[in-house]
Amino acid sequence: MDPKHDAPTEFIPRVPDPPVRRRGLRWLAVVLVVAVLTVGSGIAVSRHRADAQPVSANTDVVATTPIVRRDLSTTRTLPGSIGYGPTRPMAGHLAATVTWLPRVGTTVKRGGQLFRADDRPVVLFYGSLPMYRDIAGPNLVGRDVRVVADNLRALGYSVGRQPSPGEWVTPRSPARSVADDDSVETGAAGAGAAGAGAAGAGAAGAGAAGAGAAPHRVRSGEGVLTPALVAAIKRWQTDLGVPATGTIPVGHVEVASGAVRVDSVTAQPGDPAETPLMAVTSVRKVITVGAELTDAATIKRGDRIQVGLPDDRKVPARVVSVGRDLVASDSGIASGPPLLTVTVAVDKPQAIADLDSGEVQVHFTGRTADDVLVAPVEALVALREGGYAVQGPGGLVAVHTGLFADGWVEITGDGLTEGTEVVVPS
């Protein structure tokens, strides 16, 4: 046997893992333990410091506001313009030649001269009925006669007693001399005796004034051309510098609802008087508003409103008229809706006395709710199931909402009273 090959086999025992790996695991364990101990000590230190010295925490501040009781109203704001209101044409009503016309801007009051025709003044009276006939003839009855009597009385002339409604008078022909009449013929106006009175007055009138004269029962709003009124007309004509005839021919007096301001003159001396001569307006400054039909439908004459002036003042005013004729919008938009003209007058004219023109904001009141509980709109909380609630001291309270206006809302709900605090966004 070859001694080199017959030597016993050498068994090599299993060698453990290299020490390096075990040292790595040990170091990892040590690191983990140290980390845990460090965190724990940090927590302990933090807790100790927190116990020793409290730190402030960030908390949300909740803002509240009390429910109040007040009046609530909606408003619509429309632009308006300061001026003298709409113009209206004024023409003469007599066959004559214009010999004088007023200047633009002139104010003509009761008894004043509007223009001159054939060098005779045409005078302004106040009233609602134009002078459509000659005021002539004893006992002439009519509302136009009442206009004359009322204006002469207002100008300081004594017109005597006017027959009361229900009295009977007998008009006479203008050809009969006024000097022959010293009283107004009257008759009983009782229901049972009216027919007999009329017949008796008719017979008397026929005998005194000739065929065709018939008694007239004076109605409310009518005047009678009595001898005293005829005398007043003569005194007025004398003061006016015209022949004192005691009669007023058609065209010598023009009637308007009040004083007028001459806005423009469309004629000149030498033109016929029976044509448009000028355009006039009211003498009081007003505010004109163009309102669409939907807005104008809720605006009524006499409504109380507020007007915002260019200097940021707000002044009280009222609606004096709502037009009935549609006019084109002046907004420059071709497709703009037609408008109705609403005229507004401020309560104190001196508030706009220094403004001949200017743009203002007119605040019209819409719906109103008086003496109701209200809260800011932002206090409302929308509920998932629908409706609204407010956050009160005890939690959410479902509410019924009413009118919304100016950032407020009318509310009602269980337990809600004036002064109850509700949450609002801070």
PDB file of N, CA, C and O in Angstrom, residues 117-172:
ATOM      1  N   ALA A 117    -100.544 138.805 -27.815  1.00  0.00           N
ATOM      2  CA  ALA A 117    -101.107 138.628 -29.160  1.00  0.00           C
ATOM      3  C   ALA A 117    -101.879 139.896 -29.508  1.00  0.00           C
ATOM      4  O   ALA A 117    -102.725 140.345 -28.721  1.00  0.00           O
ATOM      5  N   ASP A 118    -101.579 140.448 -30.689  1.00  0.00           N
ATOM      6  CA  ASP A 118    -102.137 141.757 -31.074  1.00  0.00           C
ATOM      7  C   ASP A 118    -101.882 142.778 -29.965  1.00  0.00           C
ATOM      8  O   ASP A 118    -102.729 143.632 -29.663  1.00  0.00           O
ATOM      9  N   ASP A 119    -100.710 142.644 -29.345  1.00  0.00           N
ATOM     10  CA  ASP A 119    -100.255 143.531 -28.273  1.00  0.00           C
ATOM     11  C   ASP A 119    -101.197 143.531 -27.064  1.00  0.00           C
ATOM     12  O   ASP A 119    -101.287 144.521 -26.334  1.00  0.00           O
ATOM     13  N   ARG A 120    -101.845 142.416 -26.846  1.00  0.00           N
ATOM     14  CA  ARG A 120    -102.703 142.252 -25.674  1.00  0.00           C
ATOM     15  C   ARG A 120    -102.206 141.030 -24.901  1.00  0.00           C
ATOM     16  O   ARG A 120    -101.907 139.989 -25.498  1.00  0.00           O
ATOM     17  N   PRO A 121    -102.124 141.128 -23.555  1.00  0.00           N
ATOM     18  CA  PRO A 121    -101.581 140.004 -22.787  1.00  0.00           C
ATOM     19  C   PRO A 121    -102.509 138.790 -22.791  1.00  0.00           C
ATOM     20  O   PRO A 121    -103.727 138.918 -22.708  1.00  0.00           O
ATOM     21  N   VAL A 122    -101.903 137.623 -22.921  1.00  0.00           N
ATOM     22  CA  VAL A 122    -102.590 136.348 -22.711  1.00  0.00           C
ATOM     23  C   VAL A 122    -102.116 135.842 -21.359  1.00  0.00           C
ATOM     24  O   VAL A 122    -100.915 135.636 -21.138  1.00  0.00           O
ATOM     25  N   VAL A 123    -103.062 135.647 -20.443  1.00  0.00           N
ATOM     26  CA  VAL A 123    -102.763 135.459 -19.028  1.00  0.00           C
ATOM     27  C   VAL A 123    -102.902 133.990 -18.626  1.00  0.00           C
ATOM     28  O   VAL A 123    -103.712 133.250 -19.199  1.00  0.00           O
ATOM     29  N   LEU A 124    -102.128 133.586 -17.607  1.00  0.00           N
ATOM     30  CA  LEU A 124    -102.179 132.228 -17.095  1.00  0.00           C
ATOM     31  C   LEU A 124    -103.097 132.137 -15.880  1.00  0.00           C
ATOM     32  O   LEU A 124    -102.959 132.911 -14.929  1.00  0.00           O
ATOM     33  N   PHE A 125    -104.050 131.217 -15.930  1.00  0.00           N
ATOM     34  CA  PHE A 125    -104.868 130.847 -14.779  1.00  0.00           C
ATOM     35  C   PHE A 125    -104.561 129.401 -14.411  1.00  0.00           C
ATOM     36  O   PHE A 125    -104.128 128.608 -15.252  1.00  0.00           O
ATOM     37  N   TYR A 126    -104.784 129.056 -13.149  1.00  0.00           N
ATOM     38  CA  TYR A 126    -104.593 127.684 -12.692  1.00  0.00           C
ATOM     39  C   TYR A 126    -105.930 126.939 -12.753  1.00  0.00           C
ATOM     40  O   TYR A 126    -106.984 127.485 -12.400  1.00  0.00           O
ATOM     41  N   GLY A 127    -105.870 125.689 -13.186  1.00  0.00           N
ATOM     42  CA  GLY A 127    -107.066 124.875 -13.219  1.00  0.00           C
ATOM     43  C   GLY A 127    -106.837 123.609 -14.016  1.00  0.00           C
ATOM     44  O   GLY A 127    -105.723 123.338 -14.485  1.00  0.00           O
ATOM     45  N   SER A 128    -107.900 122.831 -14.158  1.00  0.00           N
ATOM     46  CA  SER A 128    -107.812 121.567 -14.904  1.00  0.00           C
ATOM     47  C   SER A 128    -108.662 121.577 -16.170  1.00  0.00           C
ATOM     48  O   SER A 128    -108.634 120.602 -16.925  1.00  0.00           O
ATOM     49  N   LEU A 129    -109.399 122.653 -16.399  1.00  0.00           N
ATOM     50  CA  LEU A 129    -110.276 122.732 -17.573  1.00  0.00           C
ATOM     51  C   LEU A 129    -109.872 123.921 -18.434  1.00  0.00           C
ATOM     52  O   LEU A 129    -109.791 125.046 -17.942  1.00  0.00           O
ATOM     53  N   PRO A 130    -109.591 123.701 -19.706  1.00  0.00           N
ATOM     54  CA  PRO A 130    -109.232 124.840 -20.574  1.00  0.00           C
ATOM     55  C   PRO A 130    -110.433 125.752 -20.816  1.00  0.00           C
ATOM     56  O   PRO A 130    -111.586 125.338 -20.684  1.00  0.00           O
ATOM     57  N   MET A 131    -110.142 126.979 -21.179  1.00  0.00           N
ATOM     58  CA  MET A 131    -111.206 127.937 -21.503  1.00  0.00           C
ATOM     59  C   MET A 131    -111.646 127.670 -22.941  1.00  0.00           C
ATOM     60  O   MET A 131    -111.011 128.114 -23.893  1.00  0.00           O
ATOM     61  N   TYR A 132    -112.735 126.931 -23.083  1.00  0.00           N
ATOM     62  CA  TYR A 132    -113.164 126.470 -24.398  1.00  0.00           C
ATOM     63  C   TYR A 132    -114.259 127.324 -25.034  1.00  0.00           C
ATOM     64  O   TYR A 132    -114.693 127.052 -26.160  1.00  0.00           O
ATOM     65  N   ARG A 133    -114.716 128.364 -24.319  1.00  0.00           N
ATOM     66  CA  ARG A 133    -115.774 129.229 -24.846  1.00  0.00           C
ATOM     67  C   ARG A 133    -115.624 130.613 -24.235  1.00  0.00           C
ATOM     68  O   ARG A 133    -114.872 130.808 -23.270  1.00  0.00           O
ATOM     69  N   ASP A 134    -116.339 131.571 -24.800  1.00  0.00           N
ATOM     70  CA  ASP A 134    -116.348 132.912 -24.222  1.00  0.00           C
ATOM     71  C   ASP A 134    -117.050 132.875 -22.868  1.00  0.00           C
ATOM     72  O   ASP A 134    -118.101 132.233 -22.716  1.00  0.00           O
ATOM     73  N   ILE A 135    -116.462 133.551 -21.902  1.00  0.00           N
ATOM     74  CA  ILE A 135    -117.124 133.716 -20.604  1.00  0.00           C
ATOM     75  C   ILE A 135    -117.944 135.000 -20.715  1.00  0.00           C
ATOM     76  O   ILE A 135    -117.444 136.110 -20.521  1.00  0.00           O
ATOM     77  N   ALA A 136    -119.197 134.829 -21.061  1.00  0.00           N
ATOM     78  CA  ALA A 136    -120.068 135.983 -21.323  1.00  0.00           C
ATOM     79  C   ALA A 136    -121.511 135.558 -21.122  1.00  0.00           C
ATOM     80  O   ALA A 136    -121.877 134.406 -21.363  1.00  0.00           O
ATOM     81  N   GLY A 137    -122.332 136.496 -20.696  1.00  0.00           N
ATOM     82  CA  GLY A 137    -123.764 136.237 -20.515  1.00  0.00           C
ATOM     83  C   GLY A 137    -124.110 136.077 -19.046  1.00  0.00           C
ATOM     84  O   GLY A 137    -123.503 135.246 -18.356  1.00  0.00           O
ATOM     85  N   PRO A 138    -125.049 136.873 -18.551  1.00  0.00           N
ATOM     86  CA  PRO A 138    -125.450 136.774 -17.145  1.00  0.00           C
ATOM     87  C   PRO A 138    -125.902 135.355 -16.786  1.00  0.00           C
ATOM     88  O   PRO A 138    -126.596 134.697 -17.563  1.00  0.00           O
ATOM     89  N   ASN A 139    -125.468 134.909 -15.612  1.00  0.00           N
ATOM     90  CA  ASN A 139    -125.849 133.602 -15.082  1.00  0.00           C
ATOM     91  C   ASN A 139    -125.313 132.428 -15.912  1.00  0.00           C
ATOM     92  O   ASN A 139    -125.844 131.314 -15.801  1.00  0.00           O
ATOM     93  N   LEU A 140    -124.293 132.642 -16.714  1.00  0.00           N
ATOM     94  CA  LEU A 140    -123.657 131.532 -17.405  1.00  0.00           C
ATOM     95  C   LEU A 140    -123.128 130.550 -16.351  1.00  0.00           C
ATOM     96  O   LEU A 140    -122.511 130.951 -15.370  1.00  0.00           O
ATOM     97  N   VAL A 141    -123.384 129.269 -16.581  1.00  0.00           N
ATOM     98  CA  VAL A 141    -123.014 128.252 -15.594  1.00  0.00           C
ATOM     99  C   VAL A 141    -122.010 127.282 -16.215  1.00  0.00           C
ATOM    100  O   VAL A 141    -122.144 126.893 -17.374  1.00  0.00           O
ATOM    101  N   GLY A 142    -121.017 126.880 -15.436  1.00  0.00           N
ATOM    102  CA  GLY A 142    -120.084 125.873 -15.928  1.00  0.00           C
ATOM    103  C   GLY A 142    -118.834 125.789 -15.078  1.00  0.00           C
ATOM    104  O   GLY A 142    -118.553 126.659 -14.244  1.00  0.00           O
ATOM    105  N   ARG A 143    -118.077 124.731 -15.315  1.00  0.00           N
ATOM    106  CA  ARG A 143    -116.817 124.567 -14.579  1.00  0.00           C
ATOM    107  C   ARG A 143    -115.777 125.582 -15.024  1.00  0.00           C
ATOM    108  O   ARG A 143    -114.873 125.935 -14.254  1.00  0.00           O
ATOM    109  N   ASP A 144    -115.853 126.050 -16.276  1.00  0.00           N
ATOM    110  CA  ASP A 144    -114.928 127.077 -16.731  1.00  0.00           C
ATOM    111  C   ASP A 144    -115.188 128.409 -16.012  1.00  0.00           C
ATOM    112  O   ASP A 144    -114.258 129.160 -15.731  1.00  0.00           O
ATOM    113  N   VAL A 145    -116.465 128.672 -15.702  1.00  0.00           N
ATOM    114  CA  VAL A 145    -116.785 129.870 -14.930  1.00  0.00           C
ATOM    115  C   VAL A 145    -116.180 129.754 -13.527  1.00  0.00           C
ATOM    116  O   VAL A 145    -115.688 130.730 -12.959  1.00  0.00           O
ATOM    117  N   ARG A 146    -116.201 128.532 -12.972  1.00  0.00           N
ATOM    118  CA  ARG A 146    -115.607 128.321 -11.653  1.00  0.00           C
ATOM    119  C   ARG A 146    -114.108 128.587 -11.688  1.00  0.00           C
ATOM    120  O   ARG A 146    -113.537 129.129 -10.727  1.00  0.00           O
ATOM    121  N   VAL A 147    -113.434 128.235 -12.778  1.00  0.00           N
ATOM    122  CA  VAL A 147    -112.002 128.517 -12.918  1.00  0.00           C
ATOM    123  C   VAL A 147    -111.751 130.017 -12.830  1.00  0.00           C
ATOM    124  O   VAL A 147    -110.833 130.482 -12.138  1.00  0.00           O
ATOM    125  N   VAL A 148    -112.567 130.799 -13.524  1.00  0.00           N
ATOM    126  CA  VAL A 148    -112.416 132.259 -13.497  1.00  0.00           C
ATOM    127  C   VAL A 148    -112.641 132.791 -12.093  1.00  0.00           C
ATOM    128  O   VAL A 148    -111.853 133.602 -11.573  1.00  0.00           O
ATOM    129  N   ALA A 149    -113.727 132.351 -11.441  1.00  0.00           N
ATOM    130  CA  ALA A 149    -114.041 132.843 -10.103  1.00  0.00           C
ATOM    131  C   ALA A 149    -112.931 132.494  -9.114  1.00  0.00           C
ATOM    132  O   ALA A 149    -112.511 133.342  -8.307  1.00  0.00           O
ATOM    133  N   ASP A 150    -112.451 131.243  -9.161  1.00  0.00           N
ATOM    134  CA  ASP A 150    -111.407 130.818  -8.213  1.00  0.00           C
ATOM    135  C   ASP A 150    -110.121 131.601  -8.412  1.00  0.00           C
ATOM    136  O   ASP A 150    -109.446 131.983  -7.435  1.00  0.00           O
ATOM    137  N   ASN A 151    -109.728 131.856  -9.660  1.00  0.00           N
ATOM    138  CA  ASN A 151    -108.474 132.553  -9.918  1.00  0.00           C
ATOM    139  C   ASN A 151    -108.556 134.026  -9.553  1.00  0.00           C
ATOM    140  O   ASN A 151    -107.608 134.583  -8.987  1.00  0.00           O
ATOM    141  N   LEU A 152    -109.677 134.675  -9.857  1.00  0.00           N
ATOM    142  CA  LEU A 152    -109.811 136.085  -9.484  1.00  0.00           C
ATOM    143  C   LEU A 152    -109.836 136.232  -7.966  1.00  0.00           C
ATOM    144  O   LEU A 152    -109.253 137.180  -7.419  1.00  0.00           O
ATOM    145  N   ARG A 153    -110.497 135.299  -7.291  1.00  0.00           N
ATOM    146  CA  ARG A 153    -110.496 135.348  -5.820  1.00  0.00           C
ATOM    147  C   ARG A 153    -109.072 135.178  -5.297  1.00  0.00           C
ATOM    148  O   ARG A 153    -108.649 135.881  -4.362  1.00  0.00           O
ATOM    149  N   ALA A 154    -108.301 134.239  -5.879  1.00  0.00           N
ATOM    150  CA  ALA A 154    -106.925 134.019  -5.447  1.00  0.00           C
ATOM    151  C   ALA A 154    -106.039 135.221  -5.737  1.00  0.00           C
ATOM    152  O   ALA A 154    -105.052 135.462  -5.022  1.00  0.00           O
ATOM    153  N   LEU A 155    -106.381 135.997  -6.769  1.00  0.00           N
ATOM    154  CA  LEU A 155    -105.613 137.200  -7.112  1.00  0.00           C
ATOM    155  C   LEU A 155    -106.020 138.414  -6.279  1.00  0.00           C
ATOM    156  O   LEU A 155    -105.457 139.498  -6.456  1.00  0.00           O
ATOM    157  N   GLY A 156    -107.010 138.237  -5.391  1.00  0.00           N
ATOM    158  CA  GLY A 156    -107.391 139.322  -4.485  1.00  0.00           C
ATOM    159  C   GLY A 156    -108.641 140.085  -4.871  1.00  0.00           C
ATOM    160  O   GLY A 156    -108.953 141.102  -4.231  1.00  0.00           O
ATOM    161  N   TYR A 157    -109.379 139.619  -5.856  1.00  0.00           N
ATOM    162  CA  TYR A 157    -110.598 140.312  -6.272  1.00  0.00           C
ATOM    163  C   TYR A 157    -111.811 139.685  -5.581  1.00  0.00           C
ATOM    164  O   TYR A 157    -111.922 138.456  -5.483  1.00  0.00           O
ATOM    165  N   SER A 158    -112.732 140.535  -5.142  1.00  0.00           N
ATOM    166  CA  SER A 158    -113.957 140.047  -4.519  1.00  0.00           C
ATOM    167  C   SER A 158    -114.938 139.625  -5.608  1.00  0.00           C
ATOM    168  O   SER A 158    -115.291 140.422  -6.484  1.00  0.00           O
ATOM    169  N   VAL A 159    -115.340 138.354  -5.554  1.00  0.00           N
ATOM    170  CA  VAL A 159    -116.241 137.822  -6.577  1.00  0.00           C
ATOM    171  C   VAL A 159    -117.652 137.626  -6.041  1.00  0.00           C
ATOM    172  O   VAL A 159    -118.529 137.153  -6.762  1.00  0.00           O
ATOM    173  N   GLY A 160    -117.874 138.001  -4.786  1.00  0.00           N
ATOM    174  CA  GLY A 160    -119.216 137.871  -4.231  1.00  0.00           C
ATOM    175  C   GLY A 160    -119.580 136.420  -3.937  1.00  0.00           C
ATOM    176  O   GLY A 160    -118.757 135.507  -4.016  1.00  0.00           O
ATOM    177  N   ARG A 161    -120.861 136.226  -3.635  1.00  0.00           N
ATOM    178  CA  ARG A 161    -121.348 134.881  -3.315  1.00  0.00           C
ATOM    179  C   ARG A 161    -121.615 134.104  -4.590  1.00  0.00           C
ATOM    180  O   ARG A 161    -122.197 134.620  -5.541  1.00  0.00           O
ATOM    181  N   GLN A 162    -121.189 132.854  -4.584  1.00  0.00           N
ATOM    182  CA  GLN A 162    -121.478 131.948  -5.683  1.00  0.00           C
ATOM    183  C   GLN A 162    -122.619 131.005  -5.268  1.00  0.00           C
ATOM    184  O   GLN A 162    -122.630 130.503  -4.142  1.00  0.00           O
ATOM    185  N   PRO A 163    -123.606 130.772  -6.155  1.00  0.00           N
ATOM    186  CA  PRO A 163    -124.703 129.850  -5.830  1.00  0.00           C
ATOM    187  C   PRO A 163    -124.164 128.471  -5.444  1.00  0.00           C
ATOM    188  O   PRO A 163    -123.176 127.991  -6.010  1.00  0.00           O
ATOM    189  N   SER A 164    -124.797 127.834  -4.485  1.00  0.00           N
ATOM    190  CA  SER A 164    -124.382 126.521  -4.008  1.00  0.00           C
ATOM    191  C   SER A 164    -124.920 125.434  -4.926  1.00  0.00           C
ATOM    192  O   SER A 164    -125.921 125.632  -5.635  1.00  0.00           O
ATOM    193  N   PRO A 165    -124.285 124.260  -4.930  1.00  0.00           N
ATOM    194  CA  PRO A 165    -124.811 123.138  -5.707  1.00  0.00           C
ATOM    195  C   PRO A 165    -126.250 122.821  -5.298  1.00  0.00           C
ATOM    196  O   PRO A 165    -126.574 122.773  -4.114  1.00  0.00           O
ATOM    197  N   GLY A 166    -127.089 122.622  -6.290  1.00  0.00           N
ATOM    198  CA  GLY A 166    -128.489 122.345  -6.045  1.00  0.00           C
ATOM    199  C   GLY A 166    -129.400 123.538  -6.304  1.00  0.00           C
ATOM    200  O   GLY A 166    -130.601 123.363  -6.501  1.00  0.00           O
ATOM    201  N   GLU A 167    -128.834 124.754  -6.295  1.00  0.00           N
ATOM    202  CA  GLU A 167    -129.648 125.931  -6.580  1.00  0.00           C
ATOM    203  C   GLU A 167    -129.918 126.025  -8.078  1.00  0.00           C
ATOM    204  O   GLU A 167    -129.154 125.528  -8.906  1.00  0.00           O
ATOM    205  N   TRP A 168    -131.020 126.686  -8.408  1.00  0.00           N
ATOM    206  CA  TRP A 168    -131.409 126.865  -9.804  1.00  0.00           C
ATOM    207  C   TRP A 168    -131.131 128.293 -10.239  1.00  0.00           C
ATOM    208  O   TRP A 168    -131.418 129.244  -9.510  1.00  0.00           O
ATOM    209  N   VAL A 169    -130.532 128.442 -11.421  1.00  0.00           N
ATOM    210  CA  VAL A 169    -130.312 129.767 -12.007  1.00  0.00           C
ATOM    211  C   VAL A 169    -130.780 129.735 -13.454  1.00  0.00           C
ATOM    212  O   VAL A 169    -130.836 128.676 -14.081  1.00  0.00           O
ATOM    213  N   THR A 170    -131.109 130.907 -13.965  1.00  0.00           N
ATOM    214  CA  THR A 170    -131.562 130.994 -15.343  1.00  0.00           C
ATOM    215  C   THR A 170    -130.559 131.804 -16.157  1.00  0.00           C
ATOM    216  O   THR A 170    -130.461 133.022 -15.997  1.00  0.00           O
ATOM    217  N   PRO A 171    -129.749 131.143 -16.988  1.00  0.00           N
ATOM    218  CA  PRO A 171    -128.811 131.875 -17.848  1.00  0.00           C
ATOM    219  C   PRO A 171    -129.563 132.814 -18.786  1.00  0.00           C
ATOM    220  O   PRO A 171    -130.689 132.535 -19.202  1.00  0.00           O
ATOM    221  N   ARG A 172    -128.931 133.908 -19.119  1.00  0.00           N
ATOM    222  CA  ARG A 172    -129.553 134.889 -20.016  1.00  0.00           C
ATOM    223  C   ARG A 172    -128.644 135.169 -21.198  1.00  0.00           C
ATOM    224  O   ARG A 172    -127.441 134.933 -21.153  1.00  0.00           O
TER     225      ARG A 172
END
